[in-house]
JSON list of C-alpha atoms in Angstrom, two decimals:
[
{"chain": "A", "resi": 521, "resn": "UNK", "atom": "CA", "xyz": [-16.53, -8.41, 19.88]},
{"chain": "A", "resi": 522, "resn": "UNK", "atom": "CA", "xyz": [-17.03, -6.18, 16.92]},
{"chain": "A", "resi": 523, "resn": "UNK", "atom": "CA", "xyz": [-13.31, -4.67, 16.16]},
{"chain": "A", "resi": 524, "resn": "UNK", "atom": "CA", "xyz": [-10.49, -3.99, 13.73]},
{"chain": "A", "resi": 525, "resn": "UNK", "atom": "CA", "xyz": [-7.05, -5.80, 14.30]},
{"chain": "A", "resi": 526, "resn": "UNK", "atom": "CA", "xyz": [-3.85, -4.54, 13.66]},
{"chain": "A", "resi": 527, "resn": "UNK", "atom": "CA", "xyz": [-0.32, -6.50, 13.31]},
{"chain": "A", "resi": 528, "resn": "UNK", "atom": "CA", "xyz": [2.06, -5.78, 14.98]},
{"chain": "A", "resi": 529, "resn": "UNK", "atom": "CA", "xyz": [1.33, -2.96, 17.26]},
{"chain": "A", "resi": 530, "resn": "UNK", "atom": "CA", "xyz": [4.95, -1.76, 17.69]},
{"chain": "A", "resi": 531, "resn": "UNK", "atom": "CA", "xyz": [7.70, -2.41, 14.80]},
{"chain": "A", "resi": 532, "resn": "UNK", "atom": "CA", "xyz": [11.45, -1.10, 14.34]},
{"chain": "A", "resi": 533, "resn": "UNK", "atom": "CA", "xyz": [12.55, -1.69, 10.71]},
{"chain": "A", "resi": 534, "resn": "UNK", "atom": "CA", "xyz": [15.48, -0.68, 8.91]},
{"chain": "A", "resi": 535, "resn": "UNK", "atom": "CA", "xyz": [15.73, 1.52, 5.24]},
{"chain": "A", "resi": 536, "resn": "UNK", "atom": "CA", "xyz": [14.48, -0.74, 2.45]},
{"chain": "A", "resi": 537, "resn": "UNK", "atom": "CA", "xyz": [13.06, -3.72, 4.07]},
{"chain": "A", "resi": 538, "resn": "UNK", "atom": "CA", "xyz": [9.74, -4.64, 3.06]},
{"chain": "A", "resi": 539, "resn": "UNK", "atom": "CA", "xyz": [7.00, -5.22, 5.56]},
{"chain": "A", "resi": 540, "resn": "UNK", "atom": "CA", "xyz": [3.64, -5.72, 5.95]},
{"chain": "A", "resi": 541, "resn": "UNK", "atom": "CA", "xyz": [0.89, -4.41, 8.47]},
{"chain": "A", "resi": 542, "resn": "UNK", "atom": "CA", "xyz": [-2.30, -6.75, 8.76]},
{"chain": "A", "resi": 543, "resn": "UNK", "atom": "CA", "xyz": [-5.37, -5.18, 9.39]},
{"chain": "A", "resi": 544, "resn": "UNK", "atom": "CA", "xyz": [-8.94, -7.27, 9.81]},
{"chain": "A", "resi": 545, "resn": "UNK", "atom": "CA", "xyz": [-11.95, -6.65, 10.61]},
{"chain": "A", "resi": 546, "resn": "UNK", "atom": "CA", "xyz": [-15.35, -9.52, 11.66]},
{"chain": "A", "resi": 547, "resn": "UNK", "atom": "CA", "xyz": [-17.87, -6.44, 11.18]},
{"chain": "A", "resi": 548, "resn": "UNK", "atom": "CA", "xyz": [-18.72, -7.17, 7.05]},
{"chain": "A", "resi": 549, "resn": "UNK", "atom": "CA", "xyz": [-17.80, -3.68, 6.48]},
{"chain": "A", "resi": 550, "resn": "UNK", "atom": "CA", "xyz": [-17.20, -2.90, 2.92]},
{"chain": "A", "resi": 551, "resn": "UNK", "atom": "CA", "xyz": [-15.09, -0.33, 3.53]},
{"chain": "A", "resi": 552, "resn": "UNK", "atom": "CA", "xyz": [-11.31, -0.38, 4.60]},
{"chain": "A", "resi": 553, "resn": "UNK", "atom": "CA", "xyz": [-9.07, 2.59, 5.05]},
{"chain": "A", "resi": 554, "resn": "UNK", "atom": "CA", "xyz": [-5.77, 2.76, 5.80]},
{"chain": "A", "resi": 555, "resn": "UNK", "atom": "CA", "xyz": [-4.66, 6.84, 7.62]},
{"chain": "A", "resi": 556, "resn": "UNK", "atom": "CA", "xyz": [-1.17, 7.84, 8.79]},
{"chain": "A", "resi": 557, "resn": "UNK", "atom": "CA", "xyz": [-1.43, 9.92, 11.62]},
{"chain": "A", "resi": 558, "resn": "UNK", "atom": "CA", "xyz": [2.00, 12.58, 12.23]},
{"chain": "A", "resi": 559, "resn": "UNK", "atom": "CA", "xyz": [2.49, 15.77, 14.56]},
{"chain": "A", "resi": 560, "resn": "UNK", "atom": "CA", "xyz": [0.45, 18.84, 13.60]},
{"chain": "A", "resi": 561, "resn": "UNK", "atom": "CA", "xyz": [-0.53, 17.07, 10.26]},
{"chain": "A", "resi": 562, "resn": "UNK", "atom": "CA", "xyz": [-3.42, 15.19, 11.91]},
{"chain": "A", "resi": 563, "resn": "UNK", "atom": "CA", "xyz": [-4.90, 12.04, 9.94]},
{"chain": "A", "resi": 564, "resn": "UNK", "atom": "CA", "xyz": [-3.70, 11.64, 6.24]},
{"chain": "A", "resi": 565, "resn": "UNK", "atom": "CA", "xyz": [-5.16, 8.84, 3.90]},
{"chain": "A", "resi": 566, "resn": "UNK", "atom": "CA", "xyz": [-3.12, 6.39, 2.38]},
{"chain": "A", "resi": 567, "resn": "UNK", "atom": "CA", "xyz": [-5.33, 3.99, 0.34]},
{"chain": "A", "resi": 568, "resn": "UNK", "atom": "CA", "xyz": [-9.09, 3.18, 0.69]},
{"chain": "A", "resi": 569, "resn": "UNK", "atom": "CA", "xyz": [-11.10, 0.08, -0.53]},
{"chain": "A", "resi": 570, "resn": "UNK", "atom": "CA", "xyz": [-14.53, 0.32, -1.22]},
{"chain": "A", "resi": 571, "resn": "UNK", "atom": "CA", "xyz": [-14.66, -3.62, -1.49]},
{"chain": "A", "resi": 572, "resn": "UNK", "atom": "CA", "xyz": [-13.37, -6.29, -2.45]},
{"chain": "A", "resi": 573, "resn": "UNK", "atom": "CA", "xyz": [-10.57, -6.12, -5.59]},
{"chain": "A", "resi": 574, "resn": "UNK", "atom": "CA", "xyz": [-11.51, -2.26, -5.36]},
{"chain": "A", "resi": 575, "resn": "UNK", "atom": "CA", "xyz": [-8.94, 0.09, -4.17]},
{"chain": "A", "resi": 576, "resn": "UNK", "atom": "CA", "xyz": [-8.02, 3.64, -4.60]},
{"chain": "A", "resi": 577, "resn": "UNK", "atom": "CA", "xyz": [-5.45, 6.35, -3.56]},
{"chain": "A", "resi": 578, "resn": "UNK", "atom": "CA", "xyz": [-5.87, 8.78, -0.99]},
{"chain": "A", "resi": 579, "resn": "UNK", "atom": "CA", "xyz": [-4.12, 11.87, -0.23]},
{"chain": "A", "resi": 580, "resn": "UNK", "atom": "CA", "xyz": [-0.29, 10.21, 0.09]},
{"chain": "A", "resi": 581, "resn": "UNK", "atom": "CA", "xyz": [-0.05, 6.72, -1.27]},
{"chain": "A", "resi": 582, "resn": "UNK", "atom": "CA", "xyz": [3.46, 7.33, -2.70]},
{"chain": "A", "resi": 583, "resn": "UNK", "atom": "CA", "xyz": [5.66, 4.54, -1.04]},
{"chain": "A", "resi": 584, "resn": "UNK", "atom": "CA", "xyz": [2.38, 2.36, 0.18]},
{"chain": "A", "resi": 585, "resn": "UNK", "atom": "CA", "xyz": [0.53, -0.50, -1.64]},
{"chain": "A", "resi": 586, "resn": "UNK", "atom": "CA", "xyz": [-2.84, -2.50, -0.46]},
{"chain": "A", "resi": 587, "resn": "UNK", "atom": "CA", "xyz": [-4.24, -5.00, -1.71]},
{"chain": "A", "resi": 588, "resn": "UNK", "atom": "CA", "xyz": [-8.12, -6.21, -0.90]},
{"chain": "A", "resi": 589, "resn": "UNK", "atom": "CA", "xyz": [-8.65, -10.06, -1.89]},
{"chain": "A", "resi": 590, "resn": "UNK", "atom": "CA", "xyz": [-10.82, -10.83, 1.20]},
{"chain": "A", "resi": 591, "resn": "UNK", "atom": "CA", "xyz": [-13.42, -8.67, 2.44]},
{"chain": "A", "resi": 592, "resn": "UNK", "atom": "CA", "xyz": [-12.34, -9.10, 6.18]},
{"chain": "A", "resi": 593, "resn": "UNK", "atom": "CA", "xyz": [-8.50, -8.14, 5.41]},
{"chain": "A", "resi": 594, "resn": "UNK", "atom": "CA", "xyz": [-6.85, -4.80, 4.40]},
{"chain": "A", "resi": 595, "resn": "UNK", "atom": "CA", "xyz": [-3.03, -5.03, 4.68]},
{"chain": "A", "resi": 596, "resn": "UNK", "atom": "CA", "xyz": [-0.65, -2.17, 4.09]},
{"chain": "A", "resi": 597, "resn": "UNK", "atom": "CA", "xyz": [2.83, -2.88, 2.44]},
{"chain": "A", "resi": 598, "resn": "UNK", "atom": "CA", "xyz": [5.79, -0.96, 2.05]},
{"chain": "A", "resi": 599, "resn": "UNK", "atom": "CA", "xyz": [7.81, -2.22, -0.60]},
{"chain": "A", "resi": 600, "resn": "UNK", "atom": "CA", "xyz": [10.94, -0.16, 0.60]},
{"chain": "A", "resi": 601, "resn": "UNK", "atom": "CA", "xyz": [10.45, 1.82, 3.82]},
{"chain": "A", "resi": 602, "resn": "UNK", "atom": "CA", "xyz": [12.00, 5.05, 4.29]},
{"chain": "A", "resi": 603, "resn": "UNK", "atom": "CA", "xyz": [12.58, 7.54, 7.04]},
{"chain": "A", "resi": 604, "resn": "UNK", "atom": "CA", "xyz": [9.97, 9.57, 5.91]},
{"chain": "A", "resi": 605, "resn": "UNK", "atom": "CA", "xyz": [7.43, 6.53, 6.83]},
{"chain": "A", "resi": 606, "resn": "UNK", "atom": "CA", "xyz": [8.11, 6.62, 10.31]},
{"chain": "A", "resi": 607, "resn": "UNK", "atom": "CA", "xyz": [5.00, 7.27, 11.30]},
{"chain": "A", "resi": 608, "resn": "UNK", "atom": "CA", "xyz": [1.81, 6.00, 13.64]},
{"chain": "A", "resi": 609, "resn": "UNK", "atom": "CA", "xyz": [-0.62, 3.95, 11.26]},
{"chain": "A", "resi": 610, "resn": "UNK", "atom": "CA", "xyz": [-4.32, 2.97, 11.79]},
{"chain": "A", "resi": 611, "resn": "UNK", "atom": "CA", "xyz": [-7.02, 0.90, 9.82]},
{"chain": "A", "resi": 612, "resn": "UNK", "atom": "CA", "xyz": [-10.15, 1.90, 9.93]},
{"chain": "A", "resi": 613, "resn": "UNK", "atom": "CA", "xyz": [-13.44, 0.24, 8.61]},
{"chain": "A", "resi": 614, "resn": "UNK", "atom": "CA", "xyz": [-17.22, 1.34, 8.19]},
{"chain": "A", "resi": 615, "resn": "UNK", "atom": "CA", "xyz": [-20.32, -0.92, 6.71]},
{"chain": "A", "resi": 616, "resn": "UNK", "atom": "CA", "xyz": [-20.47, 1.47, 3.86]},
{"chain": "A", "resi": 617, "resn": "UNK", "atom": "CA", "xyz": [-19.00, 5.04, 2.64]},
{"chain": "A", "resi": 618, "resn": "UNK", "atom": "CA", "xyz": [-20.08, 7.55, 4.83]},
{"chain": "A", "resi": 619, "resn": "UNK", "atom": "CA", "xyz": [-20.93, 5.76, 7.69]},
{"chain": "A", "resi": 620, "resn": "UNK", "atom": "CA", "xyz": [-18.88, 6.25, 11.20]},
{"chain": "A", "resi": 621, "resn": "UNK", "atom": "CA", "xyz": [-15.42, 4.23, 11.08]},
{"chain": "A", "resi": 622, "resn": "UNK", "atom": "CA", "xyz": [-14.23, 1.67, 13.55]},
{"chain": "A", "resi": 623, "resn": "UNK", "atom": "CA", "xyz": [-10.65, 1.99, 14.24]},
{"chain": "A", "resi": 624, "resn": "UNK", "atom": "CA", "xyz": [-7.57, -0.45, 14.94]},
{"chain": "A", "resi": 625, "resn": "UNK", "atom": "CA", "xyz": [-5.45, 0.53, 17.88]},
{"chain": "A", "resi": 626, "resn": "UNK", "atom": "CA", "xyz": [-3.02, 1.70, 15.40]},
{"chain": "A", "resi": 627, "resn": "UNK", "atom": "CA", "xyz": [0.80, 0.47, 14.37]},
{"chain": "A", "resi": 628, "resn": "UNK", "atom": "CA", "xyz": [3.93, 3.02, 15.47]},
{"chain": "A", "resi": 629, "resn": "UNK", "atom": "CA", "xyz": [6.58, 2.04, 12.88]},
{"chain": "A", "resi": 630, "resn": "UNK", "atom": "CA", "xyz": [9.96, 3.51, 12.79]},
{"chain": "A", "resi": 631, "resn": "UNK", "atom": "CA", "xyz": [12.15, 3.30, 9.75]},
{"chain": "A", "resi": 632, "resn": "UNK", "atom": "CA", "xyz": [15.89, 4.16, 10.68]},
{"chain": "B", "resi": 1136, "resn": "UNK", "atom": "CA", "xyz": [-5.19, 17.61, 1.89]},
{"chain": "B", "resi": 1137, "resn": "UNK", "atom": "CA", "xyz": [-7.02, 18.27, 5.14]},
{"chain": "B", "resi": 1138, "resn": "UNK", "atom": "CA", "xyz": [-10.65, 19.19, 4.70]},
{"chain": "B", "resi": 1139, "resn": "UNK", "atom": "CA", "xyz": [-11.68, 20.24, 8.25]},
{"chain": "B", "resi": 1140, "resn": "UNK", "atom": "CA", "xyz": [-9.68, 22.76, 10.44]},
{"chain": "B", "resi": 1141, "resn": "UNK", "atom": "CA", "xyz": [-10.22, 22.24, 14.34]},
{"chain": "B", "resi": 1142, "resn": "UNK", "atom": "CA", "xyz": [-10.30, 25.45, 16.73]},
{"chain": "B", "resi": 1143, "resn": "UNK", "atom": "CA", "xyz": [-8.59, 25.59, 18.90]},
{"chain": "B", "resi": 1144, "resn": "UNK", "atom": "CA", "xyz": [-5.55, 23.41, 18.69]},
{"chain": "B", "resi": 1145, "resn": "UNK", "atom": "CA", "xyz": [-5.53, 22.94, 22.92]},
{"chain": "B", "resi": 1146, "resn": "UNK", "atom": "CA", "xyz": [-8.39, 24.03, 25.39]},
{"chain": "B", "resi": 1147, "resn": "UNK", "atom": "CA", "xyz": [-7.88, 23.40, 29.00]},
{"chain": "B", "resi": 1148, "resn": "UNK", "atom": "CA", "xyz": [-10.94, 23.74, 31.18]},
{"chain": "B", "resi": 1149, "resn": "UNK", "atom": "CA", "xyz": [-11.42, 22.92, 34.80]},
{"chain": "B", "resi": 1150, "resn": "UNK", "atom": "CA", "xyz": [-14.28, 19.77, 35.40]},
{"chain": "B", "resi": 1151, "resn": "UNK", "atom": "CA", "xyz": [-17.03, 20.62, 35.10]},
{"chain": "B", "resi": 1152, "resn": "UNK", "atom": "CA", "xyz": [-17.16, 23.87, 32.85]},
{"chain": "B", "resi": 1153, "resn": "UNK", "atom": "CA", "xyz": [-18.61, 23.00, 29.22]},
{"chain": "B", "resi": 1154, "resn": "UNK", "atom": "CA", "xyz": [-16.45, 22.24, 26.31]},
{"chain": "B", "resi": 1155, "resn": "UNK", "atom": "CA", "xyz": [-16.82, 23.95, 22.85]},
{"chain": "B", "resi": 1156, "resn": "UNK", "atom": "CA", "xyz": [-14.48, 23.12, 20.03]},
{"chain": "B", "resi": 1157, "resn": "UNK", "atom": "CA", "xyz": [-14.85, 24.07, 16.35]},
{"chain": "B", "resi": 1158, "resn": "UNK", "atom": "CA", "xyz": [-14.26, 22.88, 13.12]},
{"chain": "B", "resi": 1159, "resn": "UNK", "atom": "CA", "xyz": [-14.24, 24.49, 9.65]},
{"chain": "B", "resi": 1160, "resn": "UNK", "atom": "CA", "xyz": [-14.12, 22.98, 6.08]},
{"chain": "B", "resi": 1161, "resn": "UNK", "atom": "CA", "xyz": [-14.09, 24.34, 2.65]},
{"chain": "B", "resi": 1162, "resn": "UNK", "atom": "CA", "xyz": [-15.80, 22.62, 0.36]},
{"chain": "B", "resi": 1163, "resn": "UNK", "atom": "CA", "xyz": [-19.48, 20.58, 0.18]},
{"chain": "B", "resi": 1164, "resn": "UNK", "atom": "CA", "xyz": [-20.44, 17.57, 2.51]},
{"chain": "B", "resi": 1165, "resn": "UNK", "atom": "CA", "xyz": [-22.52, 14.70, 2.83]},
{"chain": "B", "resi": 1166, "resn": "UNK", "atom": "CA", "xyz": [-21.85, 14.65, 6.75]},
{"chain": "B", "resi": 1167, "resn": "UNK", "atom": "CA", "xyz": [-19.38, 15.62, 9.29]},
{"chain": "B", "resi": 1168, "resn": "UNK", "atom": "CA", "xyz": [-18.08, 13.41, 12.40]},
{"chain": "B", "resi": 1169, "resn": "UNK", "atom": "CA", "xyz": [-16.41, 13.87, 15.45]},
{"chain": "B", "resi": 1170, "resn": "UNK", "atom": "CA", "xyz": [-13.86, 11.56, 16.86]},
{"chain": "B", "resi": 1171, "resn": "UNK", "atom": "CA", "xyz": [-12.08, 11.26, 20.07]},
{"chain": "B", "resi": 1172, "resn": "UNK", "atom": "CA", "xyz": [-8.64, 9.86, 20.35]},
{"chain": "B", "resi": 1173, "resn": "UNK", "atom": "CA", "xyz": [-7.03, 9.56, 23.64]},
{"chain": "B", "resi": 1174, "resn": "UNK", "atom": "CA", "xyz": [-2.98, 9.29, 23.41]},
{"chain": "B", "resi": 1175, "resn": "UNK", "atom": "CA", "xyz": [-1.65, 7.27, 20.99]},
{"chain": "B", "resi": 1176, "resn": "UNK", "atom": "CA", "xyz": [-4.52, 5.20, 20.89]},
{"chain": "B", "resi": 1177, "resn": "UNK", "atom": "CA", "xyz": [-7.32, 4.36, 17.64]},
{"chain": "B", "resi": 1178, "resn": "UNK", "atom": "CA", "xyz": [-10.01, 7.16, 17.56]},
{"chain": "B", "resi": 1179, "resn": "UNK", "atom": "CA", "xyz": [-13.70, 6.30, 18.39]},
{"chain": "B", "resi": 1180, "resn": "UNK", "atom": "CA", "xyz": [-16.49, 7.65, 16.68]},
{"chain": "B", "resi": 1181, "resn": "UNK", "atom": "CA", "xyz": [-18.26, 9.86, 18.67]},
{"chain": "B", "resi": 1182, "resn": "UNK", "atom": "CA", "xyz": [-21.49, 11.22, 16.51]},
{"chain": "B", "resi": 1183, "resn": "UNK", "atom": "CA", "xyz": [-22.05, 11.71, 13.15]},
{"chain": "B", "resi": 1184, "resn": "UNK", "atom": "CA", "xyz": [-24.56, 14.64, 11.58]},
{"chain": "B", "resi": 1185, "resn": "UNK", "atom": "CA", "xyz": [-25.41, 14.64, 8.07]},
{"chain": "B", "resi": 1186, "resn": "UNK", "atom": "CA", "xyz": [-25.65, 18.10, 5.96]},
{"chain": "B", "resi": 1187, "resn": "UNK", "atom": "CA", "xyz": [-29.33, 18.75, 5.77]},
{"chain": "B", "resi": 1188, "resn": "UNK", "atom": "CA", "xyz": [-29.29, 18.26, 10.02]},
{"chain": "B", "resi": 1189, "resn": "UNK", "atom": "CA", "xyz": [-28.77, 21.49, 12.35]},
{"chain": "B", "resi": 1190, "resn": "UNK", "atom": "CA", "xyz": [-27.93, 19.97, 15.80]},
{"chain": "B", "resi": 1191, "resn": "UNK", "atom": "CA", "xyz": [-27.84, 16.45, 16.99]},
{"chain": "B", "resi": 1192, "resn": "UNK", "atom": "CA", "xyz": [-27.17, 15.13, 20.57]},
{"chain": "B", "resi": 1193, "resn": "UNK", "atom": "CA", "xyz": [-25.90, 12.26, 22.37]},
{"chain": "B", "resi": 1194, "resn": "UNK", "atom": "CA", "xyz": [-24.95, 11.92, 25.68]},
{"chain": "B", "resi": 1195, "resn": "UNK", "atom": "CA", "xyz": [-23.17, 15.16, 26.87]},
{"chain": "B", "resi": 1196, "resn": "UNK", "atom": "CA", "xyz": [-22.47, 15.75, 23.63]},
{"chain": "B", "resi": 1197, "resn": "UNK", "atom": "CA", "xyz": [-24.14, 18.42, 21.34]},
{"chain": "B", "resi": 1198, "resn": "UNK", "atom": "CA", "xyz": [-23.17, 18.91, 17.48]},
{"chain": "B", "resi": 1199, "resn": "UNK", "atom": "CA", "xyz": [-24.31, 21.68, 15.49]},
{"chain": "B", "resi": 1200, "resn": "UNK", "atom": "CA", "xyz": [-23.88, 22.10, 11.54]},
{"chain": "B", "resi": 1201, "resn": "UNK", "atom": "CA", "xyz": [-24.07, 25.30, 9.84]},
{"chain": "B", "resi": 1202, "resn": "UNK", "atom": "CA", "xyz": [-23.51, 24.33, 5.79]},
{"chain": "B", "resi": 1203, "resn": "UNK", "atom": "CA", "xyz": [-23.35, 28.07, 4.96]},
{"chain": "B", "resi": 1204, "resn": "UNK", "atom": "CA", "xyz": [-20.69, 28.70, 7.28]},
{"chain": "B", "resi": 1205, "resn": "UNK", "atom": "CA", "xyz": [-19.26, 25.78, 6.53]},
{"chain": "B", "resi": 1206, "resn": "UNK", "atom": "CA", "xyz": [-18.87, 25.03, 10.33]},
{"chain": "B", "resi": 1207, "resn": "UNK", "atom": "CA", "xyz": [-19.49, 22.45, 13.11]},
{"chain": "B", "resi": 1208, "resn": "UNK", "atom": "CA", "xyz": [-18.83, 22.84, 16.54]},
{"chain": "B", "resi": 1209, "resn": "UNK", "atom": "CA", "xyz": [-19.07, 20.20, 19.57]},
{"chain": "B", "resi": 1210, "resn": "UNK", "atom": "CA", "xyz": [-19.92, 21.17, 23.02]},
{"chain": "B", "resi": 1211, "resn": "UNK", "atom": "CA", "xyz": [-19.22, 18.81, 25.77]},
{"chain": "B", "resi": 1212, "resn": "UNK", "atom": "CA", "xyz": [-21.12, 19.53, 28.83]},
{"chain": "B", "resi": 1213, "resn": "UNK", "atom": "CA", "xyz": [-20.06, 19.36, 32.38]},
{"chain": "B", "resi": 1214, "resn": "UNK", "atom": "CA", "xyz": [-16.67, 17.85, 31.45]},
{"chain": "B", "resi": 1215, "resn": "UNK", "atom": "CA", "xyz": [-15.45, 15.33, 33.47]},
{"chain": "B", "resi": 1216, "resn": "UNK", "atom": "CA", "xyz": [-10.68, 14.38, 33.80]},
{"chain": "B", "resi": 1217, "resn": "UNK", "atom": "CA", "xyz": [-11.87, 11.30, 31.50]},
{"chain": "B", "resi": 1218, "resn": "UNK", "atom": "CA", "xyz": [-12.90, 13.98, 28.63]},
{"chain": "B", "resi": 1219, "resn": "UNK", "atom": "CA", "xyz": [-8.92, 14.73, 28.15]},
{"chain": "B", "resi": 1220, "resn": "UNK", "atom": "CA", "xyz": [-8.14, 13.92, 25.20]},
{"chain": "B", "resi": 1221, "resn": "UNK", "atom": "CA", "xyz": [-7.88, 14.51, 21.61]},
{"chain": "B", "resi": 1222, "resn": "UNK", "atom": "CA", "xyz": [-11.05, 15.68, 19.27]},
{"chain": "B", "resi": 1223, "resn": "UNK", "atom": "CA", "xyz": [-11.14, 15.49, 15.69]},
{"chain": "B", "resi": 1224, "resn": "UNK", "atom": "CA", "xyz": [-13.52, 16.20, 12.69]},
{"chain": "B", "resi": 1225, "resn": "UNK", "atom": "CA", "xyz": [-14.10, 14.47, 9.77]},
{"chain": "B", "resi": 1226, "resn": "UNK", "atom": "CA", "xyz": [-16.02, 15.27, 6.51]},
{"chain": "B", "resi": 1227, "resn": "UNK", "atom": "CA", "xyz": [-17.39, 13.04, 3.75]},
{"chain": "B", "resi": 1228, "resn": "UNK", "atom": "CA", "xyz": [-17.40, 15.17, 0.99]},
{"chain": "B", "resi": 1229, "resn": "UNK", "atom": "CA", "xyz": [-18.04, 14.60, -3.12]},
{"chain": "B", "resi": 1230, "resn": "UNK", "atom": "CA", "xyz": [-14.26, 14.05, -3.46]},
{"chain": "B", "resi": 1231, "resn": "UNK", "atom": "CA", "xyz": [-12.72, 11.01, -4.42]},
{"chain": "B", "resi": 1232, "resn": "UNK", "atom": "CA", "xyz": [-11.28, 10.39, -0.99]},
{"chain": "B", "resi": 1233, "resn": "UNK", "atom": "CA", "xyz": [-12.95, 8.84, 1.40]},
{"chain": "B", "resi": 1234, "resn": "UNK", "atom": "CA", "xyz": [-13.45, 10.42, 4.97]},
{"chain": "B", "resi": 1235, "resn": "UNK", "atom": "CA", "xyz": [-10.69, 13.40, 5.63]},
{"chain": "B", "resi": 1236, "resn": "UNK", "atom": "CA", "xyz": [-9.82, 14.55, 8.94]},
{"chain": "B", "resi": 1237, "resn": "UNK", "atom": "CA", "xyz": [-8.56, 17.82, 10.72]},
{"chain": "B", "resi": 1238, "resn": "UNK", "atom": "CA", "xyz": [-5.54, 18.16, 12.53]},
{"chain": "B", "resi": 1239, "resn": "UNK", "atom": "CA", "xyz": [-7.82, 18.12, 16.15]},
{"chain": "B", "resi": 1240, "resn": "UNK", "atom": "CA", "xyz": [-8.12, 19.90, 19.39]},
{"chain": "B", "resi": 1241, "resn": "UNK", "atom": "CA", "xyz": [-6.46, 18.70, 22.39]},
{"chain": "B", "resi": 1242, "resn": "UNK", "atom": "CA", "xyz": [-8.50, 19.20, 25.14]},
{"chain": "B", "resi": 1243, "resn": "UNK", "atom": "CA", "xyz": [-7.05, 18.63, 28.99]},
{"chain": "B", "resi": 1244, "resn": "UNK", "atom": "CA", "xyz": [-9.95, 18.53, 31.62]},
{"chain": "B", "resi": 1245, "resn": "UNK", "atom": "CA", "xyz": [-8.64, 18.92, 35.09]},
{"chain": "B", "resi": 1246, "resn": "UNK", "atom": "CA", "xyz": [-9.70, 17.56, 37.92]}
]
């Protein structure tokens, strides 16, 4: 089945604990984005990868970092999670730049 | 930044009646998409109309585009309780950033 992945679904972390959300995909899509979805702020991009080794900022990477060695994988890392990041994440992917996205089910962290 | 502006914010409509939901953008596009998220969940990609297109359809759905308005709207006809949920647009614009999305309309569909 055609899908994106997310790891873990549900995390509780405390202030300044790195951590790591995995995102995959098995579609071949070149490109990965990563969106941060909050109350009345609807969908907000963190980092996008047009392809392997290429990444870029979106609107609020402050706080975030990806990296993009495989095409399939796409994880988000927060070096030192704050309050502020408490948030509902989700990965998205699409064969090329433009092109309709296929979602992850999304990753509610809260940083207390 | 958000690039597309959903109107309304909630629209509650008995099954049945038709659905019409708008979205408004500010600068050029390559296309505009419409996603549905139901609560909490990842959003699927409902239908995706590119800037020289007028109207596309799929389904129940209908999609118009007017670039000199800047302006899409999606109608969903005879809406059905599995409808409710959340409907956002998305632009692909000349920016830097990739896809951008609007803060949505929450549609409730009652049975």
């Amino acid at each position: 089945e055609a899908q994106v992945t997310q790891n873990p679904r549900y995390l509780i972390t405390v202030t300044g604990k790195k951590l790591t959300v995995t995102c995959s995909q098995n579609m071949n899509h070149e490109y990965m984005s990563w969106y941060r979805q909050d109350p009345g702020l609807g969908l907000r991009q963190i980092y996008y990868s047009m392809n392997v080794e290429v990444t870029d900022k979106g609107d609020v990477p402050e706080g975030y970092k990806v990296s993009r060695k495989e095409k399939r994988n796409f994880p988000l890392i927060l070096e030192s999670p704050s309050p502020n990041q408490t948030s509902l994440y989700f990965c998205a992917s699409s064969f090329r730049r433009g092109d309709g996205y296929t979602f992850g089910s999304g990753t509610r962290l809260t940083v207390v | 930044s958000q690039q597309g502006e959903e109107d309304p914010q909630a629209l509650s409509i008995q099954e049945g009646e038709n659905a019409t939901m708008n979205c408004s953008y500010k600068t050029s596009i390559n296309n505009l998409q419409w996603y549905r998220q139901n609560s909490g969940r990842g959003l699927v990609h409902l239908i995706l109309i590119r800037s020289n297109e007028r109207e596309k359809h799929s389904g129940r759905l209908r999609v118009t585009l007017d670039t000199s308005k800047k302006s899409s709207s999606l109608l969903i006809t005879a809406s059905r309780a599995a409808d409710t949920a959340s409907y956002f647009c998305a632009t692909d614009d000349a920016s830097p950033y990739d896809m951008r999305f609007g803060a949505g309309t929450r549609l409730t569909v009652k049975p």
